[in-house]
């Protein structure tokens, strides 16, 4: 098993290596240039569309607003707390700058994915709207490239049980055990019941829970971070200068920090940025395909806000708390580093902000990824797989909460990375469609020619 684990670790390092990072970031740059910075210029309009999208009578299963909240429920997870801290620990404060760059260009990738998901979606035998990379590969690229569709769906199904289920359940159990001394068995039972209640209701109930829980969790965590920032407001300018300077200059060893070069900042910033906002992995467009809309471009503009909110807002809050409190050189890493930073500014209860953040972020990821995995499985096996998939998903929750998941984590990490390959190929081949639909779009009328 040790040999197998080491082999998986090497494979994971290869899958998430420089080549994959370059492809994911490169696709974002290519799409941003091809779209003539459409995503950046229309961010204000995207928020207007999101507000209007709270209600819709158009064809689809959930409102455009609910689609974004469902996508965010899966996207905002432990990576926003533990992942950011790990990036800083491994790459220094400069890693935060490269996370920002990844998000800015990733907005175009998320936009393109979701535009294509709505354009090429289908209605299944239950009358539900289904879409995502497997469908825009099938319906947009034809028979020659069809083999990429089941490949993506297979990777997506397998990845969902690891990164979207068992790993998240384990994160909840660990956080609750550490902060409240609750046995993992008790956490497993409670979590399983809550997850079952939500996912057995399908996409409608998932969306209803997401639209209430996601804004609450995001605002709550950001408010806690802003409180820390407010207490240390005089340190904010220096924190930004540290982040920007470290992005282009080696960071010297200090305290418990070993010191790193510029490449480490780039590598871990890009990797953790992509891992957090999932731009290019093909997951979020599965949720956006269910939106009640006839306009692919408009849903794409709403979808790109997922990357903006996830990385440029929530991840930035975590990063600033760590940097302004000078906790980044404490020698801690992961969630422990974030908790250390919050506790240093808010002694006694700063850790509760992190614990509650991890619990709620991980729970919503559990719920959101269940839909991603289910849609991937349905593409492979048809609607008959939906109920067995949901039952299997529920059964995996307690296993994750009570188990040791090092091998499962590596397998899920590999599958998650492999999802990007067929999706990036499809995005490259279908990019002319994205550019054409976008150029025909009229912001004033909210329609395409």
Coordinates of C-alpha atoms in Angstrom, one line a residue:
X1 CA 0.0 0.0 0.0
X2 CA 2.9 2.4 0.7
X3 CA 4.2 1.8 -2.8
X4 CA 0.7 2.4 -4.3
X5 CA 0.3 5.5 -2.2
X6 CA 3.7 6.8 -3.4
X7 CA 2.9 6.1 -7.0
X8 CA -0.4 8.0 -6.6
X9 CA 1.4 10.9 -5.1
X10 CA 3.7 11.0 -8.0
X11 CA 0.8 10.8 -10.5
X12 CA -1.0 13.5 -8.7
X13 CA 2.1 15.7 -8.9
X14 CA 2.2 15.1 -12.6
X15 CA -1.5 15.7 -13.3
X16 CA -1.4 19.0 -11.3
X17 CA 2.1 19.8 -12.6
X18 CA 3.3 22.9 -14.5
X19 CA 1.9 21.6 -17.9
X20 CA -1.7 21.5 -16.5
X21 CA -1.3 24.8 -14.7
X22 CA 0.0 26.4 -17.9
X23 CA -2.9 25.0 -19.9
X24 CA -5.6 26.2 -17.5
X25 CA -4.1 29.6 -17.1
X26 CA -3.3 29.8 -20.8
X27 CA -6.9 29.1 -21.7
X28 CA -8.0 31.9 -19.5
X29 CA -5.6 34.3 -21.1
X30 CA -6.6 33.2 -24.6
X31 CA -10.3 33.5 -23.9
X32 CA -9.8 36.9 -22.2
X33 CA -8.0 38.2 -25.3
X34 CA -10.4 36.7 -27.7
X35 CA -13.3 38.2 -25.8
X36 CA -11.6 41.6 -25.7
X37 CA -11.8 41.7 -21.9
X38 CA -15.6 41.3 -22.1
X39 CA -15.7 39.7 -18.7
X40 CA -13.8 42.4 -17.0
X41 CA -15.7 45.3 -18.7
X42 CA -19.1 43.7 -17.9
X43 CA -18.6 42.7 -14.3
X44 CA -21.0 45.5 -13.0
X45 CA -23.6 44.3 -15.6
X46 CA -23.1 40.8 -14.4
X47 CA -24.2 41.8 -10.8
X48 CA -27.3 43.5 -12.3
X49 CA -28.1 40.4 -14.2
X50 CA -27.7 38.3 -11.1
X51 CA -30.1 40.5 -9.2
X52 CA -32.7 40.3 -11.9
X53 CA -32.1 36.6 -12.2
X54 CA -33.7 35.9 -8.8
X55 CA -36.9 35.3 -10.7
X56 CA -37.4 33.8 -14.2
X57 CA -40.3 32.3 -16.1
X58 CA -38.1 31.1 -18.9
X59 CA -37.3 27.4 -19.8
X60 CA -35.2 25.6 -17.2
X61 CA -35.3 24.1 -13.7
X62 CA -33.9 26.8 -11.4
X63 CA -33.5 30.5 -11.6
X64 CA -30.2 32.1 -12.9
X65 CA -29.5 33.3 -9.3
X66 CA -30.1 29.8 -7.9
X67 CA -27.8 28.3 -10.6
X68 CA -24.9 30.6 -9.4
X69 CA -25.6 29.8 -5.7
X70 CA -25.6 26.1 -6.5
X71 CA -22.3 26.4 -8.4
X72 CA -20.9 28.5 -5.5
X73 CA -22.1 25.9 -3.0
X74 CA -19.8 23.4 -4.6
X75 CA -17.0 25.9 -5.4
X76 CA -16.6 27.6 -2.0
X77 CA -15.1 25.0 0.2
X78 CA -12.2 24.2 2.5
X79 CA -9.9 25.5 -0.2
X80 CA -11.0 29.1 0.7
X81 CA -9.7 28.5 4.2
X82 CA -7.1 25.8 4.3
X83 CA -6.1 26.0 0.6
X84 CA -5.2 29.7 0.8
X85 CA -3.1 29.1 3.9
X86 CA -1.3 26.2 2.3
X87 CA -0.5 28.4 -0.8
X88 CA 1.0 31.0 1.5
X89 CA 2.9 28.5 3.5
X90 CA 4.4 26.8 0.4
X91 CA 4.8 29.9 -1.8
X92 CA 5.0 32.9 0.5
X93 CA 2.7 35.9 0.5
X94 CA 3.4 36.4 -3.2
X95 CA 1.3 33.3 -4.0
X96 CA -1.8 35.5 -3.2
X97 CA -1.0 37.8 -6.2
X98 CA -0.9 34.8 -8.6
X99 CA -4.2 33.5 -7.2
X100 CA -5.6 36.9 -8.1
X101 CA -4.2 36.6 -11.7
X102 CA -5.6 33.1 -12.0
X103 CA -9.1 34.4 -11.0
X104 CA -9.0 37.4 -13.3
X105 CA -8.3 35.2 -16.3
X106 CA -10.4 32.4 -14.9
X107 CA -13.5 34.5 -15.1
X108 CA -13.3 34.2 -18.9
X109 CA -13.0 30.4 -18.7
X110 CA -15.9 30.1 -16.4
X111 CA -17.9 32.4 -18.6
X112 CA -17.2 30.3 -21.7
X113 CA -17.9 27.0 -20.0
X114 CA -21.3 28.2 -18.8
X115 CA -22.3 29.9 -22.1
X116 CA -21.6 26.6 -23.9
X117 CA -23.4 24.6 -21.2
X118 CA -26.6 26.6 -21.8
X119 CA -26.3 26.6 -25.6
X120 CA -25.8 22.8 -25.9
X121 CA -27.9 21.5 -23.0
X122 CA -30.5 18.8 -23.4
X123 CA -33.7 17.8 -21.7
X124 CA -33.6 14.3 -20.2
X125 CA -36.4 11.7 -20.0
X126 CA -37.5 13.2 -16.6
X127 CA -37.9 16.7 -18.2
X128 CA -34.9 18.1 -16.4
X129 CA -32.4 20.3 -18.2
X130 CA -28.9 18.7 -18.3
X131 CA -25.7 20.1 -19.6
X132 CA -22.0 20.7 -19.0
X133 CA -18.8 19.7 -20.8
X134 CA -20.0 16.2 -21.8
X135 CA -23.0 17.7 -23.5
X136 CA -21.2 20.6 -25.3
X137 CA -18.7 18.0 -26.5
X138 CA -21.4 15.7 -27.7
X139 CA -23.6 18.4 -29.3
X140 CA -21.0 21.0 -30.3
X141 CA -18.1 18.9 -31.6
X142 CA -19.8 15.9 -33.1
X143 CA -18.8 12.2 -33.5
X144 CA -15.2 12.8 -34.1
X145 CA -14.7 14.2 -30.6
X146 CA -17.5 12.3 -28.8
X147 CA -15.0 10.1 -26.9
X148 CA -14.1 13.1 -24.8
X149 CA -17.6 13.3 -23.4
X150 CA -17.7 9.9 -21.6
X151 CA -14.1 10.5 -20.5
X152 CA -15.0 13.7 -18.8
X153 CA -18.2 12.1 -17.3
X154 CA -16.1 9.2 -15.9
X155 CA -13.5 11.5 -14.3
X156 CA -16.3 13.7 -12.9
X157 CA -18.2 10.8 -11.4
X158 CA -15.2 9.4 -9.7
X159 CA -13.8 12.7 -8.5
X160 CA -17.2 13.7 -7.0
X161 CA -17.1 10.9 -4.4
X162 CA -13.6 11.9 -3.2
X163 CA -13.2 15.7 -3.5
X164 CA -16.9 16.4 -3.3
X165 CA -18.0 13.9 -0.7
X166 CA -15.6 11.9 1.5
X167 CA -12.9 14.6 1.8
X168 CA -15.5 17.3 2.7
X169 CA -17.2 15.0 5.2
X170 CA -13.8 14.4 6.8
X171 CA -13.1 18.1 7.0
X172 CA -16.4 18.7 8.8
X173 CA -15.7 15.9 11.3
X174 CA -12.1 17.1 11.9
X175 CA -13.2 20.7 12.5
X176 CA -16.0 19.8 14.8
X177 CA -13.8 17.4 16.8
X178 CA -11.1 20.0 17.2
X179 CA -13.2 22.9 18.2
X180 CA -16.1 21.2 20.0
X181 CA -14.7 17.8 21.0
X182 CA -17.6 16.1 19.3
X183 CA -17.0 12.4 18.4
X184 CA -16.7 11.7 14.7
X185 CA -19.5 9.1 14.8
X186 CA -22.0 11.8 16.1
X187 CA -20.9 14.2 13.4
X188 CA -21.2 11.5 10.7
X189 CA -24.8 10.7 11.7
X190 CA -25.9 14.4 11.7
X191 CA -24.1 15.2 8.5
X192 CA -25.6 12.1 6.7
X193 CA -29.1 13.0 7.7
X194 CA -28.7 16.6 6.5
X195 CA -27.2 15.6 3.2
X196 CA -29.9 13.0 2.6
X197 CA -32.6 15.6 3.3
X198 CA -31.2 17.9 0.7
X199 CA -30.0 15.7 -2.2
X200 CA -33.0 13.4 -2.2
X201 CA -35.0 16.4 -3.3
X202 CA -33.0 16.8 -6.4
X203 CA -31.7 20.0 -8.1
X204 CA -34.8 22.0 -6.9
X205 CA -34.1 21.4 -3.2
X206 CA -30.3 21.8 -3.7
X207 CA -30.9 25.2 -5.3
X208 CA -33.3 26.3 -2.6
X209 CA -30.9 25.4 0.2
X210 CA -27.9 26.9 -1.7
X211 CA -29.7 30.3 -2.3
X212 CA -30.2 30.6 1.4
X213 CA -27.0 29.1 2.8
X214 CA -24.4 30.4 0.4
X215 CA -25.0 34.1 0.9
X216 CA -25.2 33.5 4.7
X217 CA -21.9 31.6 4.8
X218 CA -20.1 34.0 2.5
X219 CA -21.3 37.1 4.3
X220 CA -20.6 35.6 7.7
X221 CA -17.1 34.6 6.9
X222 CA -16.2 37.8 5.1
X223 CA -17.7 39.8 8.1
X224 CA -15.4 37.9 10.5
X225 CA -12.4 38.6 8.3
X226 CA -13.3 42.3 7.9
X227 CA -13.5 42.6 11.7
X228 CA -9.9 41.3 11.9
X229 CA -8.8 43.6 9.1
X230 CA -10.6 46.5 10.7
X231 CA -8.7 45.9 14.0
X232 CA -5.4 45.9 12.1
X233 CA -6.4 48.5 9.4
X234 CA -3.0 50.3 9.7
X235 CA -1.3 47.1 8.5
X236 CA -3.4 46.7 5.3
X237 CA -1.2 48.9 3.0
X238 CA 1.9 47.0 4.1
X239 CA 0.2 43.7 3.6
X240 CA -0.6 44.5 -0.1
X241 CA 2.9 45.7 -0.6
X242 CA 4.2 42.4 0.9
X243 CA 2.0 40.4 -1.4
X244 CA 3.0 42.3 -4.6
X245 CA 6.7 42.5 -3.7
X246 CA 6.8 38.7 -2.9
X247 CA 5.2 37.9 -6.2
X248 CA 8.2 39.0 -8.1
X249 CA 11.0 38.6 -5.6
X250 CA 12.2 35.7 -3.5
X251 CA 10.8 35.6 0.1
X252 CA 13.6 35.2 2.7
X253 CA 13.4 32.8 5.5
X254 CA 11.9 34.3 8.7
X255 CA 10.4 32.8 11.8
X256 CA 8.9 29.4 10.9
X257 CA 8.9 30.2 7.2
X258 CA 11.7 28.4 5.2
X259 CA 11.9 31.0 2.4
X260 CA 11.0 30.4 -1.2
X261 CA 11.8 31.7 -4.7
X262 CA 9.5 33.4 -7.2
X263 CA 8.6 30.1 -9.0
X264 CA 7.2 28.7 -5.8
X265 CA 4.9 31.8 -5.4
X266 CA 3.7 31.3 -9.0
X267 CA 3.3 27.6 -8.8
X268 CA 1.3 27.4 -5.6
X269 CA -0.6 30.6 -6.2
X270 CA -1.8 29.4 -9.6
X271 CA -2.5 25.8 -8.4
X272 CA -4.5 26.8 -5.3
X273 CA -6.3 29.5 -7.3
X274 CA -7.5 27.0 -9.9
X275 CA -8.3 24.4 -7.2
X276 CA -10.4 26.9 -5.3
X277 CA -12.4 28.5 -8.1
X278 CA -12.5 25.4 -10.5
X279 CA -12.3 27.6 -13.6
X280 CA -11.5 25.2 -16.5
X281 CA -12.3 22.0 -14.6
X282 CA -15.8 21.9 -16.1
X283 CA -17.8 21.5 -12.9
X284 CA -19.7 24.7 -12.5
X285 CA -21.3 24.7 -16.0
X286 CA -23.2 21.6 -15.0
X287 CA -25.2 23.7 -12.5
X288 CA -25.6 26.7 -14.9
X289 CA -27.1 24.4 -17.6
X290 CA -30.2 24.0 -15.4
X291 CA -30.9 27.8 -15.3
X292 CA -34.2 29.2 -16.5
X293 CA -32.8 31.2 -19.4
X294 CA -32.8 31.2 -23.1
X295 CA -29.7 33.4 -23.3
X296 CA -26.3 31.6 -23.0
X297 CA -24.3 34.9 -22.9
X298 CA -26.3 36.3 -20.0
X299 CA -25.9 33.1 -17.9
X300 CA -22.2 33.1 -18.7
X301 CA -21.9 36.6 -17.3
X302 CA -23.6 35.5 -14.1
X303 CA -21.5 32.4 -13.9
X304 CA -18.2 34.3 -14.1
X305 CA -19.1 36.0 -10.8
X306 CA -18.5 32.6 -9.2
X307 CA -14.8 33.0 -9.8
X308 CA -14.9 36.6 -8.7
X309 CA -16.6 35.9 -5.5
X310 CA -14.7 32.7 -4.6
X311 CA -11.2 34.0 -5.2
X312 CA -11.1 37.8 -5.4
X313 CA -13.4 38.2 -2.4
X314 CA -13.4 35.2 -0.1
X315 CA -9.8 33.9 -0.7
X316 CA -8.5 37.4 -0.4
X317 CA -10.2 37.8 3.0
X318 CA -8.4 34.7 4.3
X319 CA -5.1 35.9 2.8
X320 CA -5.3 39.4 4.2
X321 CA -6.0 38.0 7.7
X322 CA -3.0 35.8 7.5
X323 CA -0.6 38.5 6.2
X324 CA -1.7 41.5 8.2
X325 CA -1.5 39.5 11.5
X326 CA 2.1 38.4 10.5
X327 CA 0.9 34.8 11.0
X328 CA 2.3 33.5 7.6
X329 CA 5.8 32.9 9.1
X330 CA 4.4 31.1 12.2
X331 CA 5.3 27.7 10.8
X332 CA 1.6 26.6 10.8
X333 CA -0.1 25.5 7.6
X334 CA -3.5 24.7 6.2
X335 CA -6.6 25.4 8.4
X336 CA -4.3 25.5 11.5
X337 CA -2.6 28.6 10.0
X338 CA -5.9 30.4 9.2
X339 CA -7.2 29.5 12.8
X340 CA -3.9 30.8 14.2
X341 CA -4.3 34.1 12.3
X342 CA -7.9 34.6 13.4
X343 CA -7.1 33.7 17.0
X344 CA -4.2 36.1 17.1
X345 CA -6.5 39.0 16.3
X346 CA -9.6 37.7 18.1
X347 CA -8.4 35.6 21.1
X348 CA -10.8 33.1 22.4
X349 CA -13.3 33.1 19.6
X350 CA -11.4 33.7 16.3
X351 CA -11.1 29.9 16.0
X352 CA -14.8 29.5 16.0
X353 CA -15.1 31.7 12.8
X354 CA -12.7 29.3 11.1
X355 CA -14.5 26.2 12.5
X356 CA -17.9 27.3 11.4
X357 CA -16.5 28.4 8.0
X358 CA -15.0 25.0 7.4
X359 CA -18.2 23.2 8.5
X360 CA -20.6 25.2 6.4
X361 CA -18.3 25.5 3.4
X362 CA -17.6 21.8 3.4
X363 CA -21.3 20.9 3.8
X364 CA -22.4 23.1 0.8
X365 CA -19.6 21.5 -1.3
X366 CA -21.0 18.1 -0.3
X367 CA -24.4 19.1 -1.6
X368 CA -23.3 20.9 -4.7
X369 CA -20.9 18.2 -5.9
X370 CA -23.6 15.6 -5.5
X371 CA -25.4 17.3 -8.4
X372 CA -22.2 17.4 -10.5
X373 CA -21.5 13.7 -9.9
X374 CA -25.1 12.7 -10.5
X375 CA -25.3 14.5 -13.9
X376 CA -22.0 12.9 -14.9
X377 CA -23.3 9.5 -13.9
X378 CA -26.6 10.1 -15.7
X379 CA -24.7 10.9 -18.9
X380 CA -23.0 7.5 -18.7
X381 CA -25.8 5.3 -17.5
X382 CA -29.1 7.2 -18.1
X383 CA -31.8 8.3 -15.6
X384 CA -32.0 4.8 -14.0
X385 CA -28.8 5.6 -12.2
X386 CA -30.1 8.7 -10.3
X387 CA -31.6 7.0 -7.3
X388 CA -28.8 4.5 -6.8
X389 CA -26.3 7.3 -7.1
X390 CA -28.0 9.4 -4.4
X391 CA -28.2 6.4 -2.1
X392 CA -24.5 5.6 -2.7
X393 CA -23.6 9.3 -2.1
X394 CA -25.4 9.3 1.2
X395 CA -23.6 6.1 2.3
X396 CA -20.2 7.6 1.4
X397 CA -20.7 10.5 3.8
X398 CA -20.2 8.6 7.1
X399 CA -17.3 6.7 5.6
X400 CA -15.6 9.9 4.9
X401 CA -16.4 11.5 8.2
X402 CA -14.9 8.5 10.2
X403 CA -12.1 7.3 7.8
X404 CA -8.5 8.1 7.0
X405 CA -8.5 9.4 3.5
X406 CA -5.0 9.9 2.3
X407 CA -5.3 7.4 -0.6
X408 CA -8.9 8.5 -1.4
X409 CA -7.8 12.1 -1.4
X410 CA -5.0 11.4 -3.9
X411 CA -7.3 9.4 -6.2
X412 CA -9.9 12.2 -6.1
X413 CA -7.2 14.8 -6.7
X414 CA -6.0 12.9 -9.8
X415 CA -9.6 12.5 -11.2
X416 CA -10.3 16.2 -10.5
X417 CA -7.3 17.3 -12.5
X418 CA -8.0 14.9 -15.3
X419 CA -11.5 16.5 -15.7
X420 CA -9.7 19.5 -17.1
X421 CA -8.1 17.8 -20.1
X422 CA -11.3 17.0 -22.2
X423 CA -12.9 20.2 -21.1
X424 CA -10.0 22.4 -22.2
X425 CA -9.9 20.6 -25.6
X426 CA -13.6 21.4 -26.0
X427 CA -13.2 25.0 -24.9
X428 CA -10.4 25.5 -27.5
X429 CA -12.3 23.9 -30.3
X430 CA -15.6 25.7 -29.4
X431 CA -14.0 29.1 -28.7
X432 CA -15.2 30.5 -32.0
X433 CA -18.7 29.9 -30.9
X434 CA -18.1 31.7 -27.7
X435 CA -16.5 34.7 -29.5
X436 CA -19.4 34.8 -32.1
X437 CA -22.2 34.7 -29.5
X438 CA -20.5 37.3 -27.4
X439 CA -19.9 39.7 -30.2
X440 CA -23.6 39.5 -31.2
X441 CA -24.7 40.2 -27.6
X442 CA -26.2 43.6 -26.8
X443 CA -26.0 44.6 -23.2
X444 CA -28.7 47.2 -23.5
X445 CA -31.3 44.7 -24.9
X446 CA -30.0 41.6 -23.1
X447 CA -30.3 39.5 -26.3
X448 CA -28.4 38.0 -29.1
X449 CA -28.9 38.5 -32.8

